[in-house]
Each structure stands twice: as structure tokens, then as C-alpha cells.
Coordinates of C-alpha atoms in Angstrom, one line a residue:
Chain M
X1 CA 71.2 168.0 -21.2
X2 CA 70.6 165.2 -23.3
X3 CA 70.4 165.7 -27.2
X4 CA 66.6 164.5 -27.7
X5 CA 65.1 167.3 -25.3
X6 CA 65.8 169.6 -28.0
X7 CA 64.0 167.7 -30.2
X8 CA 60.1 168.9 -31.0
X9 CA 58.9 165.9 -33.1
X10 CA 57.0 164.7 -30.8
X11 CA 54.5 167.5 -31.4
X12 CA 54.4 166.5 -35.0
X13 CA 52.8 163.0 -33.6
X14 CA 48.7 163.5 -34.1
X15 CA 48.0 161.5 -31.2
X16 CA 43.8 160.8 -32.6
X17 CA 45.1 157.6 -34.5
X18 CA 46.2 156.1 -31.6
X19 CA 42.9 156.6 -29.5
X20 CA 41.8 153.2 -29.0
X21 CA 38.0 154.3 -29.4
X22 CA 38.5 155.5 -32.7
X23 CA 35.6 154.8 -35.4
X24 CA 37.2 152.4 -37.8
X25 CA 34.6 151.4 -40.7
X26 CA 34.4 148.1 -41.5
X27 CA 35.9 146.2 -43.8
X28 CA 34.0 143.5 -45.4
X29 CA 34.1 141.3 -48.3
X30 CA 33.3 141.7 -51.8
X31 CA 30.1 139.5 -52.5
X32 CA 29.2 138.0 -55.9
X33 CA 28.7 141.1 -58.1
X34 CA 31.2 143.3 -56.9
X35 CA 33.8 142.1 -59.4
X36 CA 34.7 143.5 -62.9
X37 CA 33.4 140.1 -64.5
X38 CA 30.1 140.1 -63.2
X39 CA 29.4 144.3 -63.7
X40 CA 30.9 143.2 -67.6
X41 CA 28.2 140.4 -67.7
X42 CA 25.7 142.2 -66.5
X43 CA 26.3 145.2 -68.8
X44 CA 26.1 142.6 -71.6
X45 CA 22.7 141.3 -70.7
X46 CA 21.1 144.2 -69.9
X47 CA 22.4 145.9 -73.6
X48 CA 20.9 142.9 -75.1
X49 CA 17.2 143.3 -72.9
X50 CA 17.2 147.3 -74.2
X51 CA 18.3 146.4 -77.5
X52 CA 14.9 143.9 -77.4
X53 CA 13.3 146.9 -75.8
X54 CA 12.4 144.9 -72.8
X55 CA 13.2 148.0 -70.7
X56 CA 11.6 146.5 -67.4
X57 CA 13.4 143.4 -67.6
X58 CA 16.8 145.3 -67.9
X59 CA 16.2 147.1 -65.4
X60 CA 15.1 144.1 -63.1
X61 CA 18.7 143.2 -64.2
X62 CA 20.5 146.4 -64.2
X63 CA 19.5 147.0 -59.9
X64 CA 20.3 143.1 -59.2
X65 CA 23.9 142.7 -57.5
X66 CA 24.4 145.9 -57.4
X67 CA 28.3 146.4 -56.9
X68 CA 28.1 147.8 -53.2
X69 CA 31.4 147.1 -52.3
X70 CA 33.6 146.8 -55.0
X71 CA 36.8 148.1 -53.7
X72 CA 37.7 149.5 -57.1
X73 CA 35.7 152.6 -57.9
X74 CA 35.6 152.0 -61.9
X75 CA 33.6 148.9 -61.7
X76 CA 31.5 151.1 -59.5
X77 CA 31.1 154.0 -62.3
X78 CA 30.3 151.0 -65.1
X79 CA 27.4 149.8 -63.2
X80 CA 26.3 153.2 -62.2
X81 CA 26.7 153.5 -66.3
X82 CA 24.4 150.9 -66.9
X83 CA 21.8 151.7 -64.7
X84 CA 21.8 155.8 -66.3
X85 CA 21.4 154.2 -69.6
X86 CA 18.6 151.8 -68.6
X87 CA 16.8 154.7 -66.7
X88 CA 16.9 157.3 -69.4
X89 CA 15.5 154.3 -71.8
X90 CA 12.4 154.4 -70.4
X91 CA 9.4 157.1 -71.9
X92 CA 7.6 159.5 -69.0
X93 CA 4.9 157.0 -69.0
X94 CA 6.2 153.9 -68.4
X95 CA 8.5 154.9 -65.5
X96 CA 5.5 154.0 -62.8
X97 CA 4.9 150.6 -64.3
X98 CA 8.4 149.9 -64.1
X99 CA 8.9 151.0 -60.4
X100 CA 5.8 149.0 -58.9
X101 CA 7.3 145.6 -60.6
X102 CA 9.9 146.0 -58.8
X103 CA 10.9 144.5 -55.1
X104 CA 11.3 147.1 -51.8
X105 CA 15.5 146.3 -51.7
X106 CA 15.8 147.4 -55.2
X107 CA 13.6 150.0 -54.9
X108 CA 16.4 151.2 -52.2
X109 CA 19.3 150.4 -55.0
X110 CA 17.2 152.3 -57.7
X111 CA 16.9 155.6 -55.4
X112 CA 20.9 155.4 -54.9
X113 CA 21.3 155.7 -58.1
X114 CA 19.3 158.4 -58.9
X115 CA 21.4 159.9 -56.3
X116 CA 24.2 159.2 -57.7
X117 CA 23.0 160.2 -60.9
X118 CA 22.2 163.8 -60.2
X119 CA 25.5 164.3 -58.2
X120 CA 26.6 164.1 -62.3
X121 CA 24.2 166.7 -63.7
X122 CA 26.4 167.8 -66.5
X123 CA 25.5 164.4 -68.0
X124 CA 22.0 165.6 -68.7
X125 CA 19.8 163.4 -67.4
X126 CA 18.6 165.6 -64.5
X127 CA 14.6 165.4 -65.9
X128 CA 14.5 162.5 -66.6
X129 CA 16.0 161.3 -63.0
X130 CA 13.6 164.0 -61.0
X131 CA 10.8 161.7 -63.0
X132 CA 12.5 158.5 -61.3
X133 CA 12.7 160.3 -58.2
X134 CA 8.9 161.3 -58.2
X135 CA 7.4 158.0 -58.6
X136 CA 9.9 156.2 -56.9
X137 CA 9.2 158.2 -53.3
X138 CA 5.6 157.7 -54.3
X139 CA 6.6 153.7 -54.3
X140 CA 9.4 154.0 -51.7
X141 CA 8.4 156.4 -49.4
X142 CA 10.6 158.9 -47.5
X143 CA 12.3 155.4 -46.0
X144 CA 14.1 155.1 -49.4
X145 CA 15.6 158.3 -49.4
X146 CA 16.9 158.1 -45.7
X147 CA 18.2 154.5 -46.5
X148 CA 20.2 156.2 -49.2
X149 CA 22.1 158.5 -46.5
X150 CA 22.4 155.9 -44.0
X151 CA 23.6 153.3 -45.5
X152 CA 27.5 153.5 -45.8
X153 CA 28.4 150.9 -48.6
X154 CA 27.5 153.7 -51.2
X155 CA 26.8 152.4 -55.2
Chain Z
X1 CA 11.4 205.2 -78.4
X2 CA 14.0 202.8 -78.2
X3 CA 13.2 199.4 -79.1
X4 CA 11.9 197.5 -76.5
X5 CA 14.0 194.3 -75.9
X6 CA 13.1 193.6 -72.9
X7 CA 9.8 193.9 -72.1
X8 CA 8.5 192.3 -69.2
X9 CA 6.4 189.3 -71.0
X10 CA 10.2 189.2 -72.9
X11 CA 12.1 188.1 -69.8
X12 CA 9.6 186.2 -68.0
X13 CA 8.9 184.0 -70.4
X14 CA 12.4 183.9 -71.7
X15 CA 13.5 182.7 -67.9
X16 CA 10.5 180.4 -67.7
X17 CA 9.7 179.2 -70.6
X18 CA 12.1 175.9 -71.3
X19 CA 12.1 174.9 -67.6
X20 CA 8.6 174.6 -65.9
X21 CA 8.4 171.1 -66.4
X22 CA 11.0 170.1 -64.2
X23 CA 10.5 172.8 -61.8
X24 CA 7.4 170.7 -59.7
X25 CA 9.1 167.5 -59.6
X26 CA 12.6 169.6 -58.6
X27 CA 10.6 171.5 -55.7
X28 CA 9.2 168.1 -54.4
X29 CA 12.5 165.6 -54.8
X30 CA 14.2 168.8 -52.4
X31 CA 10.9 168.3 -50.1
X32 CA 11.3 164.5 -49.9
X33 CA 15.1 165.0 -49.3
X34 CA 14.7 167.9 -46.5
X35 CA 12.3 166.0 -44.7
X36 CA 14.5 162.8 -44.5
X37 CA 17.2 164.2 -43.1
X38 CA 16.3 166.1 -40.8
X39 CA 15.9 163.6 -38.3
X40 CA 17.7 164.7 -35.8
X41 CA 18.7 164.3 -31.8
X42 CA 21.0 165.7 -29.6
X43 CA 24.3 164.5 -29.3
X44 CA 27.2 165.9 -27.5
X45 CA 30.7 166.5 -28.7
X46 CA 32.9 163.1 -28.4
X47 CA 36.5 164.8 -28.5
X48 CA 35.8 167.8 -26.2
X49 CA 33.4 167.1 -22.9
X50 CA 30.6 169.4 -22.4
X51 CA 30.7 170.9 -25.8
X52 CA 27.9 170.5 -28.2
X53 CA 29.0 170.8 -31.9
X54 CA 26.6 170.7 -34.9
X55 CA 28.8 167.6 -36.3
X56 CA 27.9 168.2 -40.1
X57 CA 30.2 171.7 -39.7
X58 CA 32.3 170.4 -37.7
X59 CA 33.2 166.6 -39.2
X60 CA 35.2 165.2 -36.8
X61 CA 34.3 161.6 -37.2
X62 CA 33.2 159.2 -39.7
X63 CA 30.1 157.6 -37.7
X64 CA 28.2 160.5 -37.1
X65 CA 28.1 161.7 -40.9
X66 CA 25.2 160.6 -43.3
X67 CA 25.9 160.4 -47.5
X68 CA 25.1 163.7 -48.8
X69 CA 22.7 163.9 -51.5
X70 CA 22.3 165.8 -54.8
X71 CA 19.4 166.7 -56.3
X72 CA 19.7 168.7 -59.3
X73 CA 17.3 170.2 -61.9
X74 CA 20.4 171.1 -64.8
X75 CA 23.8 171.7 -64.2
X76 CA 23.6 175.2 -62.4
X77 CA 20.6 174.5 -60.3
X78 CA 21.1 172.3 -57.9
X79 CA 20.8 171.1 -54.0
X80 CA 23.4 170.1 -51.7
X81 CA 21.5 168.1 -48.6
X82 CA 24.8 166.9 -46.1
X83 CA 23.1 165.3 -43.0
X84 CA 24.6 164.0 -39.7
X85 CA 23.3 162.8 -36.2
X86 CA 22.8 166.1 -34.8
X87 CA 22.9 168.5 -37.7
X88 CA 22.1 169.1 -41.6
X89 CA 23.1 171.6 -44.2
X90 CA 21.2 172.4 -47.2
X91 CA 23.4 174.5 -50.1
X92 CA 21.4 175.8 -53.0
X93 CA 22.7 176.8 -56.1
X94 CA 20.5 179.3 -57.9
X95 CA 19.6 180.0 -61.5
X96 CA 21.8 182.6 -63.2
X97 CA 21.0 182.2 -66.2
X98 CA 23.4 185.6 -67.9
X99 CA 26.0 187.8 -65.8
X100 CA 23.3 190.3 -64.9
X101 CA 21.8 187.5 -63.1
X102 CA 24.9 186.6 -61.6
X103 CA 25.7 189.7 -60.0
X104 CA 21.8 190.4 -58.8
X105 CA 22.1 187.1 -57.1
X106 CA 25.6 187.5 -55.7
X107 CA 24.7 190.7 -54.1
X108 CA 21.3 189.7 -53.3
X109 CA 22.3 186.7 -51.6
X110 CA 25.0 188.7 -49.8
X111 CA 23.0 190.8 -48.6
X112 CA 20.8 188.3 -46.6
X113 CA 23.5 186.4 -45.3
X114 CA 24.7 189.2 -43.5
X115 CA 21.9 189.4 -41.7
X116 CA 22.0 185.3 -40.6
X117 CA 21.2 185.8 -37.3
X118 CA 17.1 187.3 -38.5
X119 CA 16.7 184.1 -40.3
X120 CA 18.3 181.2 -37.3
X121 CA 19.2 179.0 -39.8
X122 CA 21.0 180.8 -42.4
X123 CA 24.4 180.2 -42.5
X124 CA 27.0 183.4 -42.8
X125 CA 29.2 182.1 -45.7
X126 CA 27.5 179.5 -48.7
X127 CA 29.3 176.4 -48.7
X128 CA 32.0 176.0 -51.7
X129 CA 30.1 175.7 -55.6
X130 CA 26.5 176.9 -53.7
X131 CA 24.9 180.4 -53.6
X132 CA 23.3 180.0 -50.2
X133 CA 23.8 177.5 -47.3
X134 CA 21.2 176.7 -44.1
X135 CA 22.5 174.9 -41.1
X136 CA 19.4 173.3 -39.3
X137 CA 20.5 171.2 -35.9
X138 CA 18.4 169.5 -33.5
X139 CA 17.9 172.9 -31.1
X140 CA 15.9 174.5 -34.3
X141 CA 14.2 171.2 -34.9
X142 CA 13.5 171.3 -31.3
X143 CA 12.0 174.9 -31.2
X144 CA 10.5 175.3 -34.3
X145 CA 7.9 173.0 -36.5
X146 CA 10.0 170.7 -38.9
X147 CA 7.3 170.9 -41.4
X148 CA 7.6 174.6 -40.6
X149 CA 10.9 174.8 -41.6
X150 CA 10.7 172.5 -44.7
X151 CA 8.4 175.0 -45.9
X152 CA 10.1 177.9 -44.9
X153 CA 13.2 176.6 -47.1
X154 CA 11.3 175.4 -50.2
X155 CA 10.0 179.2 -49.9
X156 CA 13.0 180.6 -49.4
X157 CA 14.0 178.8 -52.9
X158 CA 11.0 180.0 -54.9
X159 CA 11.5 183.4 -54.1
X160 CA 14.6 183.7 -54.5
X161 CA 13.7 183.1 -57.9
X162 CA 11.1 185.1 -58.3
X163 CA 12.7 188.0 -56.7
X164 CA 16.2 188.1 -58.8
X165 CA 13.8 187.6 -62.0
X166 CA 12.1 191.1 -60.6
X167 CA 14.9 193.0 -59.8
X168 CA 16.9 192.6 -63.3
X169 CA 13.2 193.5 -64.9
X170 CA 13.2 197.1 -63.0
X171 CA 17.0 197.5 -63.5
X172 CA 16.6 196.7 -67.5
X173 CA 13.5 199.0 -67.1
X174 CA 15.4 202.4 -65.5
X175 CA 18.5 201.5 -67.9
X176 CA 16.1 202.1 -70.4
X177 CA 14.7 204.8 -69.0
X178 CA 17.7 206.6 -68.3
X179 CA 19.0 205.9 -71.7
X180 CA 15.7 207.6 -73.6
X181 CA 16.8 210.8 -71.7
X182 CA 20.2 210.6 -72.0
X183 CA 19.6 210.6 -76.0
X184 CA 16.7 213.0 -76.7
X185 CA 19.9 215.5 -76.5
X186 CA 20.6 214.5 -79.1
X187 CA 17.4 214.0 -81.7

């Protein structure tokens, strides 16, 4: 008998990588504001709006470009940064204004933030996001929400 | 008498009183969240023929998985909603607000996940960081009302409230009770 019969590595294979229907996500480019620079700019300007108090402007601002697939998660977690400080800016009152200014796509961003912002509730900000949440359904509809869970380039 | 600590106004209110502003909007954002995901249709198992797997247990592929979502009212109270084509957990973690608490719930919570199969959608063992787990696929949805079982589940979270809250009011209440006559040997 030959030498490789003995040999079991071939049961150490895992044979699913090589099954030519196999999902394979797609890769696809980095737009415009998925780069470090532009997240940096863009954290710049929208400091400068809140330090104005033009809180509906920065938040205009803060949603634009939104870094959906930067391949580098920690330009991910400064724009996500942003958009927390921009949201907890605003007073209870305000928040319904703010969310009916503002255009159905980032209505879509806003709600995957606030996602993404109670997935992080040690930060604190969990009453203030359910606030966001409230009006922006009341805006957005339940279409927001499942836009938020199907979409795959996550913020 | 002893003094009376814990009164029943004493622990209601203490459990209520800081958090009742968040608890509407907390109730609805879980609403809004249940009812979006649980869109769901049947769809067969793709690695093993003639199966039919609820794919949000089972995870075997990327496409058929939706982003789960958070929704949290502080850092112990939160929601866990995983969705998928056919399938969609919810995970709650509840209020325990002192260790009392915690072991109420634990064994409260134990209990009725023992007996999963009376509730259909209850699932035997919470997923990780979560008291209590339900597993909804598209045979419930089929079966049963999906407003029905939105309901059902935002029920399921008040009461589990309200109940845990009861039950450590009649435990301080007989610890007391059984304390006053453990000492009047001794006045």
C-alpha cells in the first residue's frame, strides 16, 4: 500500500468553500465620503454648525456621505461619533422639526444610526435616541426600520 | 413593629419612579422593530434538500441573514431583534434592578422556558447576554395573526415587569413577617 492512503487530511478539507454556488458579498468601491479625510472634514464642519447652534444644519451635514463602505471600521466609529453628538444636541422639542427638514435617504441614514447608537447603550444616550426613533418612524415609516436590516453596507 | 422599609408605595415607586418617561417610547420603538421584521416566507434549507430550517438559528449563509437591531432603554434593558428570510428572534433583557431582582427573574424566567412548548414561540434557552428569547418563523406567522403576536410579545414584556416587581413585594412582605415572629421571643 502506498504511503498517502494512510493519510486522513483530506477529511480536514471543509469542502463548502469550494461550492461554486457559494454567497460571496460584494465587494465594491469606496465612494467619496468613505475616506478618513472626508469623515475628518466633515467632523470639522459639523463642530463648527453646533458650536453656532445651527443644530439642523449639522445635522443636514452630519447624515450627508455617510461612510457606508469604508473598509476601515474606525472612520466608521468617528462618523457614527459625530452623528451621537449631533443627535443628543438637540432639546425634546426640536427633534420633530429637525426630522421633517430632512430628505427620505437620510431619513434611512438617520434610523441606522440610531441603531447603531443603541447597540452602545452604556454611552447613555438611550432616551434621547428612543426620542429620535419615535418621530423618526412617525416621518419614516416602518420602511425605514426594515431598510435598516436589509441593507448590507451597514454605517 | 419593625420599621417598615419596604412598603409597597416604597418599592413601586422606587422601581418606577426615574424610568417612566422612556418606558412609552421603549414599548413602541420594540413595536415598530417587531413588526418590520417579521416579514417572513418560506424558504427551504439550501445545504440539505427537503429540510426546512428556521435560518436565523441555524445561520448557515450570509444572504439569508438581515442586520440585527438593538433597541435599548439603559444599559440593562434592552432588545435583541435578529431577523432572516424565514425566521426572527427577539431576546429581551429584563430590568433587575438589585440581586433579589436578579434571582426572581432568573428563576421566573426559568420556569416559563421550561414550559416552551405552551407558549409556540418561546425558545428553551435565552440567547447569550438576554433573559428571555422567542423564535417566530414563517409557520407561526402563517397560523397565527402577526399583529396577534406583536402584541402577545410587547405583553409578554410588560408583565414580566409587573410580575417580578410583585413577587419581590410579597417575598419582602413574609420576610417581614416571619422576622416579627421570629423576635417577639425575644421582647
Amino acid at each position: 500500500m502506498s504511503k498517502s492512503t494512510l493519510s486522513t487530511a483530506h477529511r480536514k478539507v471543509d469542502v463548502d468553500l469550494y461550492d461554486a454556488d457559494r454567497f460571496v458579498d460584494d465587494v465594491l468601491e469606496e465612494e467619496a465620503g468613505d475616506n478618513a479625510s472626508a469623515v475628518s472634514s466633515k467632523e470639522t464642519e459639523v463642530r463648527g454648525m453646533l458650536n453656532k447652534g445651527d443644530n439642523k444644519g449639522a445635522l443636514v451635514r452630519a447624515l450627508k456621505d455617510a461612510p457606508l463602505r469604508a473598509k476601515d471600521q474606525s472612520v466608521k466609529d468617528k462618523a457614527h461619533k459625530v452623528v451621537m453628538d449631533v443627535l443628543m444636541a438637540f432639546k425634546a422639542t426640536d427633534i420633530k422639526g429637525a426630522v421633517d427638514a430632512l430628505s427620505q435617504s437620510d431619513v434611512d441614514t438617520l434610523m441606522k444610526y440610531i441603531y447603531r447608537g443603541m447597540a452602545q447603550p452604556d454611552d447613555g444616550n438611550s432616551a434621547q435616541l428612543l426620542q429620535w426613533h419615535q418621530k423618526v418612524v412617525a416621518a419614516g415609516g416602518v420602511g425605514s426600520i426594515i431598510r435598516v436590516m436589509t441593507e448590507r453596507h451597514t454605517v | 413593629s419593625l420599621p417598615r422599609k419596604h412598603t409597597a408605595a416604597a418599592c413601586g415607586t422606587a422601581r418606577n419612579a426615574a424610568m417612566t418617561s422612556t418606558l412609552k417610547p421603549y414599548v413602541e420603538a420594540v413595536r415598530a422593530t417587531i413588526e418590520a421584521s417579521m416579514c417572513l416566507e418560506n424558504f427551504a434549507s439550501q445545504n440539505v434538500e427537503r429540510h426546512n430550517k428556521p435560518e436565523v438559528e441555524v445561520r448557515s449563509s450570509e444572504e439569508v441573514l438581515l442586520t440585527p437591531m438593538h433597541i435599548s432603554r439603559n444599559a440593562k434593558e434592552r432588545v435583541l431583534v435578529e431577523g432572516s428570510i424565514n425566521s426572527m428572534r427577539i431576546s429581551i433583557g429584563i430590568k433587575q434592578a438589585d440581586e433579589v431582582e436578579v434571582i426572581l427573574c432568573h428563576k421566573f424566567v426559568r420556569f416559563l422556558m421550561q414550559r416552551a412548548e405552551h407558549f409556540v414561540i418561546l425558545r428553551r434557552k435565552p440567547v447569550e447576554g438576554y433573559d428571555v428569547s422567542f423564535l417566530i418563523t414563517n409557520f407561526h406567522t402563517e397560523q397565527m395573526y402577526k399583529h396577534k403576536l406583536v402584541d402577545f410579545v410587547i405583553q409578554f414584556m410588560e408583565d414580566i415587569d409587573k410580575e417580578i416587581s410583585e413577587m419581590k413585594l410579597t417575598l419582602n412582605a413574609r420576610a417581614r413577617i416571619c422576622a416579627e415572629e421570629f423576635l417577639k421571643q425575644f421582647s
